[in-house]
Amino acid sequence: MKPKNLLFKLTLAVFIYSFCPATYAQNRGEVNWTKDGNGYYLTANGEITIITLPKNEQKTLIGRNLLTPKGAYQPLAIKDFVLSPDGTKALIYTNSKKVWRYETRGDYWVADLTANTLTQIGKDKPASSLMFAKFSPDATKVAYVSGHNLYVEDINGANGKALTTDGTDRLINGTFDWVYEEEFDCRDGFRWSPDGASIAYWQLDARKIKNFLMINNTDSIYPFTIPVEYPKVGENPSACKIGVVDINTAQTNWVQVPGDNIQHYIPRMDWVPNTSDIILQQLNREQNTSRIFVANTKSAEVKNIYTETDKAWIDAASPWQWINNGKEFMWVSEKDGWKHTYRISKDGKKQTLITKGNYDVIESSLVDEKNNTFYFMASPTNATQRYLYKTKLDGKGKLEMVTPSILPGTHSYDISPNGLYAIHMYTSVNVRPLTEWMRMTSGNPFTMEGSITNQLARIQPPKNKIEFFKVKTEDGTELDGWMKKPDNFDQTKKYPVVFYVYGEPASQTVTDTYGTGNNRLYAGDMAKDGYIYISIENRGAPAPKGREFRKSIYKNIGLLNIKDQADAAKQIIKWPFVDKDRVAVWGWSGGGSSTLNLMFQYPEIYKTGIAIAAVGNQLTYDNIYQERYMGPPLTTKEVYIKGSPITYAKNLQGNLLYIHGTGDDNVHYQNAEMLIDELIKNKKVFQLMSYPNRTHSISEGEGTREHLALTYTRFLQQFCPAGGK
């Protein structure tokens, strides 16, 4: 299951804050439900409170006094917390710091509600160095990672013990290297066994991974390098294996997973509930064969219970979700041409399709075993939208739409574990995010006053609405698009058009959500200034339009997606109100790469381009991402070259602004310099804006985002003048 989108998380936090005064949502961006699902937890004024539904009765669970360390004047600033199974203890996460993308290291404290004590865990470790601390199943111990080693200690802070001692900056126990986190969404790398006697953990050996050296020229008189372990295309990934360490002896036994541990990935692993078995997903280096293994940690027997192959790629699985008392697990597959959910027996011999039909399951929302119901997000008839559906968990039901059909657009739901309540968020291109508490049994909001329909009645529709349209490529493939016309649009005039593009498998741009059509980099109002703003969803985007739409881009990044965009643009510039001589395109990251390819491969269409943090040479990007979509470079190097913008840089005719941060640890500044060299060699004049030490987001440093917006806007206005003619 993919994480809930950022818009939903932000809206949810604001909603809960306003719904319950003086409180705010957990930083996880989701409802922190109680175990029984009849309420949720919040932090308020240095306390942890519990809100009981549906009456919203508020009660202090852990007060300020207990959350204030000895000698301190203020309670802990809570980043997150989890309660023990019996609810008598809380594991508090605070003082968090960023590791790559997320704040996954910090300090942990145990608040004992019975003994009325507050104890710091790992207090002998450096500040903010603990990662992913977890209670043991009986909540008598806490395990955590620090300095790439695993530790365990009693909840009173005594009897601390190192479970691994070989961890270094490159031998990583219990967490992951840069590329596993970036491309497989892997961070937390250990799991308590159900009986609490052992811990299963990942070990990644990155000692042979080469450093990419970023150069810092500004923070001292003499420049220095910043090394980043980064396996590029064609380079071997870190060796990966699974160990099971005994809590008492600190002895590790390694799971003997078949296959070379360098040429295979293990993106998912967990314990089978109430057993001594481990289940894991293994992907081959090409990521087109997925195997599920079950390993018995007592007998050391390892069985391959399920194998799936694809002519393109297979994604890392969602976290394991067990049903039928641990006898079956939920599984997502595209093997029938659509992304569907199955239930598979622990031995792999029985597979039952739950969701049937020509539609994609976008994400799982709730498995309600008690009522034999599976809730999930889908949109069978419109790939730009999202709705809640349900069907029978046993696979014998029909598809039923839960979301009211009178609310076209994009919906998100956070449903309580018991399936009784939910926070429902609704948005569309013309409706800002609206949120309501609702009863799942009736579909009705808690109160009509707070209902989405009541809120809608008070909203003034925008004067300039986003328009959705469809356009076909030369081979007949239908693509979705949106367009925002200038204010006071006059169809007898011709206007400049600006295309916003991403184009790769990581993200959609054409969605029926609020904010679509707003250019966050334009310092002003594009519609007011007289621009037509457009985006097209090419093949390869993760839209719910079936496997073939998504995976036809395999070995075709930089080719098929670019042709789709150009085919659409060829038709659009024929529209009577479009000025074909004022056509611009821009994008960031993969969208920057697409911008370059469009400018270089179709210079007769695109006259102005702004490319930000682009991959100019696909052979420079990380191996997991690029090899997944382009195949192994030893046999398919030609497609990498054909899809790379630098291959076509000699064709530049229009006006190009290239922007990149020199401290980008994701898409290295190396790409900028390779592109610059190629443009210079071919005597192509362009403009360049480098941001010293800024990362992929180009957001660090005072004035950075404002300067970026001004640079973007001035260039666009100069070379693609606004206004109708």
XYZ file of C-alpha atoms in Angstrom:
725
model
C 0.000 0.000 0.000
C 1.403 3.372 -0.923
C 1.507 6.025 1.772
C -1.477 8.342 1.922
C -0.889 11.406 -0.188
C 0.627 14.508 1.387
C -2.474 16.611 0.727
C -4.576 14.200 2.788
C -2.038 14.167 5.636
C -1.839 17.940 5.875
C -5.598 18.366 5.612
C -6.144 15.678 8.232
C -3.801 17.373 10.697
C -5.528 20.726 10.253
C -8.964 19.126 10.542
C -8.250 17.278 13.777
C -6.732 20.438 15.251
C -9.828 22.478 14.444
C -12.184 19.683 15.478
C -10.616 19.346 18.898
C -9.338 22.754 20.093
C -5.830 23.044 21.525
C -4.769 19.715 20.024
C -2.901 18.597 16.969
C -2.621 15.388 14.999
C 0.286 13.009 15.294
C 3.199 13.711 13.019
C 2.581 10.424 11.271
C -0.128 12.315 9.382
C -2.764 9.699 10.151
C -5.299 9.146 12.900
C -3.657 7.462 15.898
C -6.582 5.143 16.581
C -7.158 3.369 19.871
C -6.768 -0.398 19.760
C -10.533 -0.993 19.795
C -11.192 1.704 17.184
C -13.667 3.602 19.345
C -11.432 6.632 19.743
C -8.085 8.161 18.945
C -5.106 9.731 20.682
C -3.824 13.278 20.470
C -1.109 15.343 22.071
C -2.356 18.512 23.718
C -0.415 21.072 25.759
C 2.273 18.569 26.694
C -0.222 15.812 27.461
C -1.472 12.725 25.689
C -5.243 12.652 25.520
C -7.809 10.183 24.298
C -10.904 11.221 22.353
C -13.828 8.807 22.500
C -16.154 8.602 19.495
C -18.772 9.503 18.483
C -19.371 11.994 21.325
C -15.809 13.329 21.245
C -15.343 13.036 24.984
C -11.798 14.072 25.901
C -9.771 12.536 28.729
C -6.131 12.943 29.748
C -4.250 9.682 29.383
C -0.750 10.878 30.319
C -0.367 14.239 32.034
C 2.313 16.912 31.864
C 3.890 15.892 35.164
C 4.620 12.344 34.045
C 5.928 13.560 30.680
C 8.375 16.021 32.283
C 11.845 14.526 32.912
C 13.472 15.084 36.294
C 15.215 18.439 36.399
C 13.326 19.716 33.361
C 10.798 22.533 33.331
C 8.837 21.450 30.284
C 7.302 18.121 29.204
C 8.816 16.201 26.321
C 8.039 17.538 22.855
C 6.338 14.440 21.485
C 7.053 13.535 17.885
C 5.173 10.252 18.128
C 4.267 7.570 20.649
C 2.950 4.031 20.908
C 1.189 2.283 23.766
C 2.010 -1.185 25.022
C -0.612 -3.871 24.223
C -2.103 -3.594 27.705
C -2.102 0.217 27.592
C -0.075 0.651 30.786
C 3.097 2.009 29.166
C 3.897 4.496 26.424
C 7.036 4.634 24.300
C 7.654 8.314 23.540
C 9.644 9.505 20.504
C 11.171 12.969 20.758
C 14.115 15.181 19.715
C 13.973 13.742 16.201
C 16.510 14.373 13.447
C 16.512 13.718 9.726
C 18.163 10.705 8.086
C 18.080 11.316 4.334
C 14.391 12.144 3.737
C 12.686 11.577 7.096
C 13.224 12.220 10.801
C 13.911 8.634 11.814
C 16.451 9.082 14.630
C 15.875 10.692 17.979
C 15.440 9.976 21.695
C 12.998 7.536 23.317
C 11.423 7.493 26.768
C 9.138 4.988 28.487
C 6.271 6.420 30.507
C 4.951 3.812 32.947
C 1.374 4.767 33.792
C 1.176 2.288 36.660
C 4.477 3.074 38.369
C 4.204 6.763 37.398
C 7.791 6.819 36.110
C 9.508 8.299 33.054
C 12.697 6.542 31.900
C 14.999 7.405 29.026
C 15.959 4.458 26.824
C 19.530 4.210 25.550
C 20.653 7.131 27.690
C 24.294 6.070 27.270
C 24.003 6.534 23.495
C 24.580 9.827 21.672
C 21.635 12.235 21.667
C 19.134 11.708 18.859
C 20.826 8.492 17.718
C 18.141 5.905 18.483
C 16.037 4.543 15.613
C 12.762 2.585 15.439
C 12.525 1.685 19.145
C 9.838 -0.927 19.851
C 8.347 -2.638 22.875
C 8.789 -6.378 23.079
C 5.440 -8.230 22.756
C 5.145 -8.398 26.565
C 6.354 -4.783 26.920
C 9.117 -5.675 29.380
C 11.921 -4.676 27.004
C 12.680 -2.145 24.294
C 14.836 -2.810 21.242
C 16.329 -0.125 19.024
C 19.052 0.678 16.506
C 21.918 3.065 17.203
C 25.063 3.454 15.117
C 23.927 0.619 12.806
C 23.791 -1.880 15.677
C 20.832 -3.442 17.460
C 20.357 -3.065 21.202
C 17.857 -4.244 23.787
C 17.245 -3.176 27.367
C 14.623 -3.407 30.082
C 11.947 -0.735 30.132
C 13.509 0.699 33.289
C 16.708 1.368 31.336
C 18.651 -1.477 32.978
C 20.370 -4.549 31.553
C 21.240 -2.943 28.244
C 22.807 -5.300 25.739
C 24.226 -5.053 22.247
C 22.649 -7.678 19.996
C 25.036 -6.864 17.145
C 28.508 -5.358 17.418
C 29.799 -5.385 13.848
C 27.853 -2.352 12.648
C 29.809 0.413 10.937
C 28.950 3.248 8.593
C 28.827 0.642 5.809
C 27.819 -2.594 7.577
C 24.244 -1.754 8.450
C 22.150 -3.707 10.968
C 18.476 -2.975 11.567
C 18.080 -0.220 9.012
C 19.044 0.458 5.375
C 21.377 2.181 2.970
C 20.484 5.232 0.884
C 19.080 3.430 -2.136
C 16.899 0.939 -0.203
C 15.294 3.881 1.574
C 14.919 5.972 -1.574
C 13.536 3.295 -3.905
C 11.990 0.581 -1.688
C 10.707 2.879 1.086
C 12.720 0.805 3.588
C 13.781 2.406 6.871
C 12.748 0.320 9.895
C 14.856 -2.829 9.553
C 14.004 -5.144 12.466
C 11.014 -7.077 13.838
C 10.351 -8.647 17.262
C 9.350 -12.312 17.127
C 5.818 -13.059 18.381
C 7.201 -14.755 21.518
C 9.683 -11.947 22.216
C 12.634 -14.348 22.353
C 14.365 -13.100 19.215
C 14.517 -10.338 16.639
C 14.676 -10.703 12.858
C 16.656 -7.971 11.132
C 18.115 -6.877 7.824
C 21.860 -6.581 7.407
C 23.127 -4.621 4.418
C 26.783 -4.790 3.530
C 27.539 -1.568 1.666
C 31.319 -1.796 2.053
C 31.795 -2.287 -1.679
C 29.436 0.512 -2.682
C 31.377 3.389 -4.174
C 31.098 6.874 -2.744
C 29.735 9.667 -4.842
C 31.576 12.789 -3.727
C 29.619 16.015 -3.548
C 31.723 19.161 -3.232
C 31.007 21.936 -0.744
C 32.717 25.116 -1.933
C 31.009 27.651 0.298
C 31.133 26.628 3.946
C 34.896 27.009 4.372
C 37.848 28.659 2.654
C 39.014 25.279 1.396
C 36.354 23.091 -0.245
C 35.598 19.653 1.108
C 33.801 16.589 -0.175
C 30.639 14.966 1.145
C 30.593 11.217 0.429
C 27.297 9.511 -0.342
C 27.114 5.733 -0.739
C 25.374 5.516 -4.069
C 25.177 2.471 -6.380
C 24.732 3.780 -9.892
C 23.312 1.891 -12.877
C 25.344 -1.253 -13.529
C 27.040 -1.178 -10.115
C 26.310 -3.999 -7.683
C 23.884 -3.189 -4.868
C 24.642 -3.872 -1.212
C 24.649 -7.507 -0.154
C 21.449 -8.121 1.815
C 20.597 -10.875 4.271
C 18.205 -11.602 7.110
C 19.448 -12.537 10.555
C 17.591 -13.817 13.619
C 19.267 -12.842 16.868
C 18.530 -14.503 20.202
C 17.777 -11.893 22.876
C 19.487 -13.855 25.648
C 22.641 -15.021 23.875
C 23.001 -12.248 21.257
C 23.812 -15.003 18.747
C 22.607 -14.487 15.172
C 21.530 -17.249 12.808
C 21.306 -16.243 9.173
C 18.283 -17.219 7.085
C 19.549 -19.207 4.106
C 17.534 -17.475 1.410
C 18.253 -19.078 -1.992
C 19.988 -16.891 -4.548
C 22.992 -14.611 -4.510
C 22.587 -11.978 -1.794
C 24.044 -9.245 -4.002
C 22.040 -9.957 -7.147
C 18.743 -10.110 -5.245
C 16.821 -7.625 -3.115
C 14.729 -8.311 0.002
C 12.405 -5.307 0.274
C 9.870 -6.884 2.668
C 10.161 -9.202 5.682
C 8.173 -9.991 8.815
C 7.142 -12.773 11.171
C 4.163 -14.973 10.455
C 1.770 -14.286 13.371
C 2.006 -16.637 16.352
C 4.749 -18.789 14.787
C 8.520 -19.062 14.588
C 8.353 -18.546 10.821
C 9.597 -15.568 8.833
C 8.027 -14.524 5.551
C 9.881 -12.378 3.029
C 9.693 -11.085 -0.526
C 12.749 -11.459 -2.727
C 13.166 -9.607 -6.021
C 15.818 -10.494 -8.549
C 18.225 -7.790 -9.734
C 16.034 -7.054 -12.782
C 12.983 -6.830 -10.475
C 10.822 -8.874 -12.840
C 10.640 -11.998 -10.655
C 9.132 -11.884 -7.180
C 9.437 -14.846 -4.830
C 7.869 -15.267 -1.417
C 9.815 -17.439 1.000
C 8.733 -18.786 4.382
C 11.637 -19.671 6.671
C 11.277 -21.741 9.827
C 13.730 -20.284 12.315
C 13.793 -23.508 14.366
C 14.488 -26.032 11.604
C 16.187 -23.544 9.227
C 13.971 -24.852 6.415
C 13.234 -22.230 3.734
C 10.361 -22.758 1.291
C 9.483 -20.806 -1.842
C 5.694 -20.672 -1.536
C 4.833 -18.238 -4.336
C 6.530 -16.932 -7.479
C 5.387 -14.274 -9.883
C 7.015 -12.941 -13.043
C 6.377 -9.974 -15.303
C 7.750 -8.971 -18.692
C 8.396 -5.503 -17.259
C 8.823 -5.130 -13.482
C 7.187 -6.073 -10.182
C 6.926 -3.578 -7.338
C 7.946 -4.191 -3.757
C 4.966 -5.502 -1.826
C 2.860 -3.634 0.693
C 3.471 -4.462 4.376
C 2.217 -7.928 5.264
C -1.442 -8.077 6.278
C -2.685 -11.340 7.757
C -6.224 -12.722 7.929
C -7.932 -15.952 8.964
C -5.938 -16.245 12.209
C -2.632 -15.990 10.400
C -3.418 -18.682 7.862
C -3.656 -16.310 4.880
C -2.165 -12.994 3.808
C -3.291 -10.239 1.457
C -1.354 -9.794 -1.771
C -1.474 -7.302 -4.649
C -0.693 -8.450 -8.188
C -1.063 -7.180 -11.759
C -0.839 -10.649 -13.280
C -4.295 -10.471 -14.901
C -3.646 -7.024 -16.384
C -5.112 -5.048 -13.479
C -3.849 -4.281 -9.996
C -5.951 -6.619 -7.881
C -5.943 -7.912 -4.327
C -5.729 -11.621 -3.535
C -5.733 -13.703 -0.381
C -3.035 -16.358 -0.385
C -2.650 -19.238 2.056
C 0.521 -19.437 4.129
C 1.728 -22.415 2.084
C 0.946 -20.608 -1.176
C -1.273 -23.419 -2.452
C -4.543 -21.496 -2.342
C -5.059 -18.127 -4.042
C -8.371 -16.303 -4.038
C -9.025 -13.181 -6.109
C -10.917 -10.692 -3.928
C -11.348 -7.780 -6.334
C -12.714 -8.820 -9.713
C -13.158 -6.682 -12.792
C -11.408 -4.334 -15.190
C -10.216 -1.786 -12.652
C -7.192 -1.158 -10.428
C -7.070 -1.265 -6.648
C -5.272 1.983 -5.812
C -4.754 1.170 -2.146
C -6.200 -0.899 0.675
C -8.289 1.024 3.206
C -9.494 -1.634 5.670
C -9.811 -5.393 6.015
C -12.958 -6.000 8.074
C -12.891 -9.729 8.773
C -15.811 -9.593 11.186
C -18.111 -8.409 8.408
C -16.332 -10.211 5.552
C -15.617 -6.860 3.876
C -12.623 -5.389 2.076
C -12.540 -1.595 1.671
C -10.229 -0.065 -0.920
C -9.678 2.977 -3.110
C -10.381 2.730 -6.845
C -11.717 4.709 -9.768
C -12.873 2.378 -12.544
C -14.173 5.050 -14.912
C -11.963 8.090 -14.332
C -8.220 7.741 -13.704
C -7.942 11.287 -12.369
C -10.197 10.603 -9.365
C -10.354 8.383 -6.248
C -13.341 6.758 -4.506
C -13.922 4.262 -1.702
C -15.263 0.867 -2.752
C -15.931 -2.379 -0.973
C -16.432 -6.022 -1.801
C -16.637 -9.334 0.036
C -13.375 -10.472 1.584
C -14.045 -14.062 0.522
C -13.958 -13.052 -3.156
C -17.645 -13.824 -3.725
C -18.945 -10.265 -3.708
C -19.594 -7.605 -6.277
C -17.979 -4.184 -6.501
C -19.867 -1.605 -4.430
C -19.169 2.120 -4.349
C -19.174 3.560 -0.819
C -18.390 7.188 -1.646
C -21.502 9.234 -2.544
C -21.652 9.619 -6.317
C -22.802 13.227 -5.908
C -19.236 14.177 -4.923
C -17.106 13.740 -8.054
C -13.391 14.168 -7.415
C -10.782 12.687 -5.113
C -11.550 11.101 -1.764
C -9.448 9.712 1.080
C -10.540 7.762 4.146
C -8.840 6.852 7.399
C -11.069 4.112 8.812
C -11.038 2.948 12.436
C -9.774 -0.617 13.075
C -13.281 -1.772 14.012
C -14.741 -0.352 10.811
C -17.237 1.889 12.618
C -15.813 5.368 12.068
C -13.706 7.241 9.546
C -12.291 10.608 8.670
C -13.390 11.321 5.127
C -11.575 13.920 3.027
C -12.904 15.239 -0.273
C -11.315 17.529 -2.815
C -11.433 18.345 -6.502
C -9.707 20.825 -8.775
C -12.376 23.366 -7.886
C -12.986 22.422 -4.231
C -10.443 22.941 -1.483
C -10.005 19.916 0.813
C -13.047 19.335 3.017
C -13.149 16.832 5.861
C -15.816 15.179 7.989
C -16.129 12.511 10.658
C -18.503 9.776 9.530
C -20.091 6.521 10.596
C -19.114 3.725 8.238
C -22.218 1.672 8.995
C -24.594 4.346 7.689
C -22.279 6.521 5.635
C -23.631 9.543 7.492
C -21.522 12.298 9.086
C -21.471 12.741 12.853
C -23.311 16.043 12.448
C -24.949 17.654 9.444
C -23.358 20.967 10.402
C -19.900 19.489 9.956
C -20.753 17.433 6.884
C -18.970 17.851 3.592
C -22.242 18.641 1.818
C -22.942 21.425 4.296
C -19.448 22.832 3.873
C -19.808 22.689 0.076
C -22.881 24.881 0.241
C -20.789 27.667 1.767
C -18.023 27.563 -0.835
C -17.867 30.007 -3.679
C -16.844 28.212 -6.889
C -13.719 29.606 -8.556
C -14.247 31.975 -11.456
C -11.622 30.299 -13.578
C -12.165 26.557 -13.421
C -9.780 23.810 -14.477
C -10.980 21.905 -17.536
C -10.224 18.224 -18.079
C -9.904 16.880 -21.593
C -8.762 13.807 -23.489
C -6.406 13.582 -26.419
C -5.222 10.616 -28.491
C -1.699 9.743 -29.549
C -0.823 8.767 -33.109
C -1.312 5.081 -32.220
C -4.753 5.764 -30.732
C -3.931 5.711 -27.015
C -6.199 8.041 -25.052
C -4.457 10.380 -22.615
C -5.931 12.529 -19.851
C -5.108 16.206 -19.552
C -6.110 19.351 -17.712
C -6.071 22.967 -18.823
C -6.353 26.272 -17.025
C -7.213 29.133 -19.365
C -6.332 32.783 -18.814
C -8.695 35.035 -16.914
C -11.096 36.867 -19.222
C -10.314 34.306 -21.902
C -11.099 35.484 -25.444
C -11.368 32.579 -27.890
C -10.636 34.903 -30.810
C -7.145 35.556 -29.483
C -4.061 33.341 -29.422
C -2.359 32.655 -26.092
C 0.964 31.146 -25.057
C 0.808 27.650 -23.564
C 2.974 26.293 -20.753
C 3.120 22.500 -20.339
C 3.864 21.021 -16.920
C 5.390 17.547 -17.238
C 6.662 14.719 -15.061
C 6.361 11.694 -17.316
C 7.943 8.846 -15.318
C 6.487 5.954 -13.250
C 6.813 7.653 -9.857
C 4.003 10.215 -10.054
C 0.828 11.459 -11.734
C 0.266 15.097 -12.738
C -3.319 14.873 -14.009
C -5.464 14.448 -10.910
C -8.780 15.899 -9.844
C -7.363 17.490 -6.694
C -7.225 20.982 -5.286
C -4.060 22.765 -6.314
C -3.935 21.147 -9.735
C -3.267 23.912 -12.213
C -1.374 26.065 -9.709
C 2.250 26.650 -10.646
C 4.107 26.899 -7.356
C 7.175 28.342 -9.056
C 5.484 31.163 -10.912
C 5.932 34.446 -9.034
C 2.485 35.787 -9.811
C -0.740 34.510 -11.341
C -0.353 32.710 -14.666
C -4.032 32.962 -15.523
C -4.152 36.659 -14.721
C -1.023 37.278 -16.782
C -2.475 35.469 -19.797
C -0.975 31.963 -19.973
C -2.724 28.710 -20.837
C -1.413 26.091 -18.388
C -1.670 22.395 -19.384
C -0.522 18.970 -18.224
C -0.804 15.620 -20.017
C -0.632 12.149 -18.416
C 1.514 9.992 -20.677
C 1.824 6.224 -20.621
C 4.046 5.004 -17.818
C 2.476 7.221 -15.174
C 1.060 5.309 -12.164
C -2.532 6.047 -13.158
C -5.286 3.475 -12.487
C -5.667 2.583 -16.164
C -4.382 -0.990 -16.153
C -1.018 -2.705 -16.306
C -0.452 -2.111 -20.014
C -0.812 1.657 -19.661
C 1.614 1.776 -16.745
C 4.215 -0.711 -17.930
C 4.429 0.051 -21.644
C 7.173 2.494 -20.648
C 9.497 -0.416 -19.799
C 12.833 0.186 -21.555
C 11.199 3.298 -23.043
C 11.782 6.123 -20.544
C 12.849 9.104 -22.607
C 11.169 7.724 -25.710
C 7.542 6.575 -25.316
C 6.652 9.115 -22.645
C 8.242 11.871 -24.723
C 6.408 10.851 -27.880
C 3.102 10.734 -25.994
C 3.662 14.271 -24.746
C 4.651 15.500 -28.210
C 1.713 13.755 -29.909
C -0.645 15.538 -27.520
C 1.114 18.881 -28.017
C 0.891 18.565 -31.811
C -2.887 18.485 -31.527
C -3.096 21.183 -28.875
C -1.101 23.747 -30.871
C -3.697 23.368 -33.635
C -6.402 24.701 -31.339
C -7.450 28.133 -32.656
C -6.669 29.959 -29.387
C -3.120 28.538 -28.965
C -0.098 30.429 -30.262
C 2.190 27.734 -31.681
C 5.139 30.123 -31.545
C 4.822 30.562 -27.791
C 5.013 27.025 -26.406
C 6.909 26.367 -23.176
C 7.477 23.263 -21.041
C 8.874 22.752 -17.556
C 9.418 19.983 -15.031
C 11.415 18.909 -11.986
C 13.470 15.735 -11.455
C 11.977 13.177 -13.853
C 9.969 16.098 -15.220
C 13.216 17.974 -15.784
C 14.483 15.020 -17.800
C 11.258 15.004 -19.806
C 11.574 18.758 -20.402
C 15.079 18.327 -21.813
C 14.024 15.454 -24.038
C 11.047 17.408 -25.353
C 13.196 20.452 -26.089
C 15.859 18.338 -27.805
C 13.721 15.727 -29.595
C 10.857 18.000 -30.660
C 12.404 21.482 -31.059
C 9.813 22.363 -33.690
C 7.105 22.232 -30.988
C 8.698 23.393 -27.748
C 10.320 26.821 -28.014
C 11.088 27.475 -24.335
C 11.994 25.054 -21.540
C 12.862 25.178 -17.841
C 14.409 21.938 -16.551
C 15.110 21.507 -12.830
C 17.274 18.797 -11.210
C 17.091 16.563 -14.268
C 18.699 13.219 -14.981
C 20.608 14.149 -18.108
C 22.303 10.752 -18.417
C 20.313 7.741 -17.236
C 23.520 5.788 -16.590
C 24.283 8.144 -13.669
C 21.126 7.413 -11.655
C 20.701 4.776 -8.938
C 20.553 1.128 -9.927
C 17.285 0.109 -8.234
C 15.127 2.768 -9.903
C 16.701 2.934 -13.340
C 17.280 -0.812 -13.802
C 13.696 -1.517 -12.701
C 12.302 0.505 -15.589
C 15.055 0.179 -18.212
C 16.384 -3.353 -17.693
C 19.917 -4.549 -16.914
C 22.477 -2.201 -18.492
C 24.808 -4.978 -19.629
C 22.169 -6.132 -22.109
C 20.134 -2.949 -22.598
C 22.683 -0.131 -22.415
C 21.487 1.098 -25.790
C 18.040 1.995 -24.410
C 19.646 4.004 -21.600
C 21.526 6.036 -24.191
C 18.483 6.440 -26.426
C 16.401 7.681 -23.492
C 18.975 10.145 -22.127
C 18.635 13.870 -22.890
C 22.373 14.368 -23.476
C 22.060 12.120 -26.529
C 19.909 14.777 -28.194
C 21.409 17.963 -26.729
C 22.865 18.827 -30.136
C 19.315 19.460 -31.391
C 18.550 22.366 -29.051
C 16.987 25.267 -30.943
C 14.845 27.059 -28.393
C 15.447 28.880 -25.122
C 16.618 26.650 -22.266
C 17.052 27.448 -18.582
C 18.715 24.657 -16.621
C 18.561 24.670 -12.788
C 20.271 22.300 -10.327
C 21.467 22.212 -6.715
C 25.117 21.237 -6.296
C 24.311 19.347 -3.059
C 21.694 17.085 -4.689
C 22.266 13.588 -3.238
C 19.497 12.125 -5.382
C 20.094 13.422 -8.918
C 23.728 14.416 -8.748
C 25.012 17.728 -10.073
C 27.194 15.529 -12.278
C 24.170 15.384 -14.591
C 24.241 19.156 -14.991
C 27.922 19.213 -15.862
C 27.616 16.359 -18.369
C 24.749 18.210 -20.036
C 26.630 21.498 -19.981
C 29.639 19.859 -21.652
C 27.454 18.431 -24.400
C 25.731 21.759 -25.042
C 29.061 23.592 -25.132
C 30.528 21.031 -27.524
C 27.626 21.649 -29.893
C 27.779 25.436 -29.491
C 24.308 25.599 -27.982
C 23.611 28.741 -25.977
C 21.487 28.310 -22.847
C 21.061 29.735 -19.367
C 22.193 28.053 -16.147
C 21.270 28.595 -12.483
C 23.236 26.553 -9.936
C 22.272 26.622 -6.260
C 25.301 25.919 -4.017
C 24.839 22.962 -1.642
C 21.075 22.829 -2.190
C 19.558 19.359 -2.309
C 17.069 17.901 -4.757
C 14.319 20.111 -3.329
C 16.343 23.345 -3.749
C 14.755 24.626 -0.558
C 17.616 25.179 1.878
C 18.990 28.595 2.721
C 17.458 32.012 3.214
C 15.687 33.338 0.134
C 16.241 30.208 -1.951
C 12.659 29.411 -2.938
C 11.850 33.051 -3.597
C 14.929 33.397 -5.792
C 14.076 30.207 -7.651
C 10.551 31.487 -8.360
C 11.822 34.851 -9.560
C 14.410 33.197 -11.824
C 11.788 30.850 -13.261
C 9.244 33.618 -13.824
C 11.593 36.150 -15.365
C 12.924 33.592 -17.861
C 9.440 32.409 -18.837
C 8.125 35.944 -19.300
C 11.168 36.957 -21.337
C 11.167 34.070 -23.799
C 7.489 33.070 -23.775
C 5.664 36.385 -23.328
C 2.239 36.271 -21.696
C -1.062 37.559 -23.023
C -3.474 37.035 -25.886
C -2.797 38.414 -29.336
